[in-house]
Coordinates of C-alpha atoms in Angstrom, one line a residue:
X22 CA -18.1 -14.8 -1.5
X23 CA -17.9 -16.5 -4.9
X24 CA -14.8 -15.6 -6.9
X25 CA -15.2 -12.9 -9.5
X26 CA -13.9 -13.3 -13.0
X27 CA -11.8 -10.2 -13.6
X28 CA -8.2 -10.5 -12.7
X29 CA -6.6 -8.0 -10.2
X30 CA -3.3 -6.3 -9.8
X31 CA -2.7 -4.7 -6.3
X32 CA -0.1 -1.8 -6.4
X33 CA 1.6 -1.1 -3.0
X34 CA 3.7 2.1 -3.1
X35 CA 6.1 1.9 -0.2
X36 CA 8.6 4.3 1.4
X37 CA 10.1 3.2 4.7
X38 CA 7.3 0.8 5.5
X39 CA 9.2 -2.1 7.1
X40 CA 6.6 -2.4 9.9
X41 CA 3.4 -2.5 7.9
X42 CA 4.5 -4.0 4.5
X43 CA 4.8 -7.6 5.7
X44 CA 1.3 -7.4 7.4
X45 CA -0.2 -6.0 4.1
X46 CA 1.4 -8.6 1.8
X47 CA 0.7 -11.5 4.2
X48 CA -3.0 -10.5 4.3
X49 CA -3.1 -10.3 0.5
X50 CA -1.4 -13.7 0.0
X51 CA -3.7 -15.4 2.4
X52 CA -7.0 -13.8 1.5
X53 CA -7.1 -12.4 -2.0
X54 CA -7.3 -16.0 -3.6
X55 CA -10.6 -16.3 -1.8
X56 CA -12.0 -13.7 -4.2
X57 CA -9.9 -13.9 -7.4
X58 CA -8.6 -16.7 -9.5
X59 CA -5.8 -14.5 -11.1
X60 CA -4.0 -11.8 -9.2
X61 CA -0.6 -10.1 -8.6
X62 CA 1.1 -7.8 -6.2
X63 CA 3.3 -5.0 -7.4
X64 CA 5.4 -3.4 -4.7
X65 CA 7.0 -0.1 -5.7
X66 CA 9.9 0.7 -3.4
X67 CA 10.2 4.5 -3.6
X68 CA 13.8 4.8 -2.5
X69 CA 13.3 3.5 1.0
X70 CA 16.1 3.9 3.6
X71 CA 14.9 1.1 5.9
X72 CA 14.4 -2.6 5.4
X73 CA 11.5 -2.2 3.0
X74 CA 13.5 -3.1 -0.2
X75 CA 14.9 -6.3 1.5
X76 CA 11.4 -7.3 2.7
X77 CA 9.8 -6.8 -0.7
X78 CA 12.5 -8.7 -2.6
X79 CA 12.2 -11.6 -0.1
X80 CA 8.5 -12.0 -1.0
X81 CA 9.2 -11.6 -4.7
X82 CA 11.7 -14.5 -4.6
X83 CA 9.2 -16.7 -2.8
X84 CA 6.1 -15.9 -4.8
X85 CA 6.0 -15.7 -8.6
X86 CA 3.0 -13.3 -8.7
X87 CA 4.7 -10.7 -6.5
X88 CA 6.8 -8.2 -8.4
X89 CA 9.0 -5.4 -7.0
X90 CA 10.0 -2.1 -8.7
X91 CA 12.9 -0.2 -7.1
X92 CA 13.2 3.5 -7.9
X93 CA 14.8 6.6 -6.4
X94 CA 12.6 8.5 -4.0
X95 CA 10.1 10.5 -6.1
X96 CA 7.0 10.5 -3.9
X97 CA 3.6 8.8 -3.9
X98 CA 2.6 9.8 -7.4
X99 CA 5.7 8.5 -9.2
X100 CA 5.4 5.3 -7.3
X101 CA 1.7 4.9 -8.1
X102 CA 2.3 5.7 -11.8
X103 CA 5.1 3.1 -12.0
X104 CA 2.9 0.5 -10.4
X105 CA -0.1 1.2 -12.6
X106 CA 2.0 1.1 -15.8
X107 CA 3.4 -2.3 -14.7
X108 CA -0.1 -3.8 -14.0
X109 CA -1.0 -6.8 -16.2
X110 CA -4.5 -7.8 -14.9
X111 CA -8.0 -6.6 -15.9
X112 CA -8.2 -4.3 -12.9
X113 CA -5.6 -2.5 -10.8
X114 CA -6.2 -1.5 -7.2
X115 CA -4.2 0.4 -4.7
X116 CA -3.4 -0.7 -1.1
X117 CA -1.4 1.4 1.3
X118 CA 1.8 -0.3 2.7
X119 CA 1.0 0.4 6.3
X120 CA -1.7 -2.2 6.8
X121 CA -4.6 0.2 6.7
X122 CA -6.1 -1.7 3.8
X123 CA -6.9 -5.4 4.3
X124 CA -8.4 -7.7 1.6
X125 CA -11.6 -8.4 3.6
X126 CA -12.4 -4.7 3.8
X127 CA -13.3 -4.5 0.1
X128 CA -15.7 -7.4 -0.6
X129 CA -18.4 -4.9 -1.8
X130 CA -15.9 -3.5 -4.4
X131 CA -15.0 -7.0 -5.8
X132 CA -18.7 -7.7 -6.5
X133 CA -19.0 -4.4 -8.5
X134 CA -15.9 -4.8 -10.7
X135 CA -17.5 -6.6 -13.6
X136 CA -20.0 -3.7 -14.1
X137 CA -17.8 -0.6 -13.7
X138 CA -14.6 1.0 -14.9
X139 CA -13.8 2.5 -11.5
X140 CA -14.9 1.3 -8.1
X141 CA -14.1 3.6 -5.2
X142 CA -14.1 2.6 -1.5
X143 CA -14.7 5.2 1.2
X144 CA -13.5 4.8 4.8
X145 CA -16.2 6.8 6.8
X146 CA -14.9 9.2 9.5
X147 CA -11.2 8.3 10.4
X148 CA -11.5 8.0 14.2
X149 CA -7.8 8.5 14.9
X150 CA -7.3 11.8 12.9
X151 CA -6.2 14.9 14.6
X152 CA -8.4 18.0 14.4
X153 CA -5.9 19.5 12.0
X154 CA -5.8 16.5 9.7
X155 CA -9.6 16.3 9.7
X156 CA -9.6 19.9 8.6
X157 CA -7.4 19.1 5.6
X158 CA -9.4 15.9 5.0
X159 CA -12.9 17.6 4.7
X160 CA -11.5 20.9 3.4
X161 CA -10.0 19.0 0.4
X162 CA -13.4 17.4 -0.3
X163 CA -15.1 20.8 -0.3
X164 CA -12.5 22.2 -2.7
X165 CA -13.1 19.2 -5.1
X166 CA -16.8 19.9 -5.0
X167 CA -16.3 23.6 -5.8
X168 CA -13.7 23.1 -8.6
X169 CA -14.7 19.8 -10.1
X170 CA -18.3 19.2 -9.0
X171 CA -17.4 16.0 -7.2
X172 CA -20.0 14.9 -4.6
X173 CA -18.4 11.6 -3.5
X174 CA -18.2 10.8 0.2
X175 CA -14.5 9.9 0.3
X176 CA -12.4 10.3 -2.9
X177 CA -9.1 9.8 -1.1
X178 CA -9.2 6.2 0.0
X179 CA -9.0 3.0 -2.1
X180 CA -9.6 2.8 -5.9
X181 CA -9.9 -0.1 -8.3
X182 CA -9.5 1.0 -11.9
X183 CA -10.0 -0.9 -15.1
X184 CA -6.4 -1.3 -16.1
X185 CA -6.7 -0.5 -19.8
X186 CA -8.5 2.8 -19.0
X187 CA -6.2 4.1 -16.2
X188 CA -3.1 3.3 -18.3
X189 CA -4.4 5.6 -21.0
X190 CA -4.3 8.6 -18.6
X191 CA -1.4 11.1 -18.2
X192 CA -1.3 11.6 -14.5
X193 CA 0.6 14.4 -12.7
X194 CA 3.7 12.9 -11.1
X195 CA 3.9 15.6 -8.4
X196 CA 0.4 15.8 -6.9
X197 CA 0.5 13.5 -3.9
X198 CA -2.7 11.7 -3.1
X199 CA -4.5 13.9 -5.6
X200 CA -3.6 11.4 -8.2
X201 CA -6.7 9.5 -7.1
X202 CA -9.0 12.4 -7.6
X203 CA -7.2 13.4 -10.9
X204 CA -8.0 9.9 -12.2
X205 CA -11.6 10.2 -11.0
X206 CA -12.1 13.6 -12.7
X207 CA -10.6 12.3 -16.0
X208 CA -12.7 9.1 -15.8
X209 CA -15.9 11.2 -15.3
X210 CA -15.0 13.5 -18.3
X211 CA -14.6 10.4 -20.5
X212 CA -18.0 9.2 -19.5
X213 CA -16.7 6.0 -17.9
X214 CA -18.7 4.0 -15.3
X215 CA -17.9 4.9 -11.7
X216 CA -19.4 3.7 -8.4
X217 CA -18.6 4.4 -4.8
X218 CA -19.1 2.0 -1.9
X219 CA -17.9 1.7 1.7
X220 CA -15.1 -0.1 3.4
X221 CA -13.5 -0.4 6.9
X222 CA -10.8 1.8 8.3
X223 CA -7.7 0.7 10.3
X224 CA -5.1 3.0 11.9
X225 CA -1.7 2.8 10.2
X226 CA 1.1 0.6 11.4
X227 CA 4.2 2.8 12.0
X228 CA 4.7 6.3 13.3
X229 CA 5.2 8.7 10.5
X230 CA 2.3 10.2 8.5
X231 CA 3.8 11.4 5.2
X232 CA 0.7 12.9 3.5
X233 CA 0.4 16.0 5.7
X234 CA 3.9 17.3 5.5
X235 CA 3.8 21.0 4.3
X236 CA 5.8 20.4 1.2
X237 CA 3.5 17.5 0.2
X238 CA 0.4 19.6 0.8
X239 CA 1.9 22.4 -1.3
X240 CA 2.7 20.0 -4.2
X241 CA -0.8 18.6 -4.0
X242 CA -2.5 22.0 -4.1
X243 CA -0.5 22.9 -7.2
X244 CA -1.7 19.7 -8.9
X245 CA -5.3 20.5 -7.9
X246 CA -5.3 23.9 -9.5
X247 CA -3.2 22.8 -12.5
X248 CA -5.9 20.3 -13.4
X249 CA -8.7 22.9 -12.8
X250 CA -6.9 25.3 -15.1
X251 CA -6.4 22.6 -17.8
X252 CA -10.1 22.0 -17.7
X253 CA -10.8 25.7 -18.0
X254 CA -8.7 26.1 -21.1
X255 CA -9.9 22.9 -22.6
X256 CA -6.8 20.8 -22.4
X257 CA -8.6 18.0 -20.4

C-alpha cells in the first residue's frame, strides 16, 4: 500500500499489560512506517502494578516518537482521554495493549483517512467470546440502536479520529469502552464525516478480561444513559 499523507498518533491505554504490550509496540514500530511517513505512539500507563511502566519507559528511551504518560489508576476512559489530549498528529487512533490490534489489520482504514473525520473498524464475530460476553456484546449494540439510532456493525472496536475534532469533545471519564460510542454519537450530531469498514480479530494476550467486570459494566451503563438524557434535554 502506498503511504498516506495524514500523520497518525496511536494511543495505547495500558493497565497490567506486560505480556501483550511489547508485542503491540514491536508490531507498530515494524509495520506502521509502511503506511505513514509521520507517526507516534502514546502509551498511557494507567497505574499498572506489573512491569508495564518499565516496559513502556524502555521503549520511550529508545525511540523518540514513543511517549509515555504515567497516571494513577483511573480506568480505560481516563487513560484514553489523556492519550487523545496528548496526540499531536492529524489523526489519532486507538490500539489495545494486549496485541489484539495489529497494524496490518487496518489497511482499509488508512486509505479512508483523508476523506473522513472518523474511520471505524469492526471485528466481525469474536470467535473466542463466551456466551455471556456475546450477550453483552450484541445487547449493547441493540441498546445503542434504540437510544441513539446507531446502525453500525461494531461500534466497540478500533477508531481513527481526526485529532482536532475529537480533542474538542468533552468525554465522560467514567464510561468504560462507551467512550468510543460517545465520540461516535457526538461526531454524528456535529455532522462530521464517518465511515465504517472491517478488520481482523485476534484473541488477547494475557488472561484477564477487564471490560466485563460488574463494576465496569455498571459505570458504562450509567454513562450510556447519561448521554441519552443529555440529548433529551438538549445539552448535547
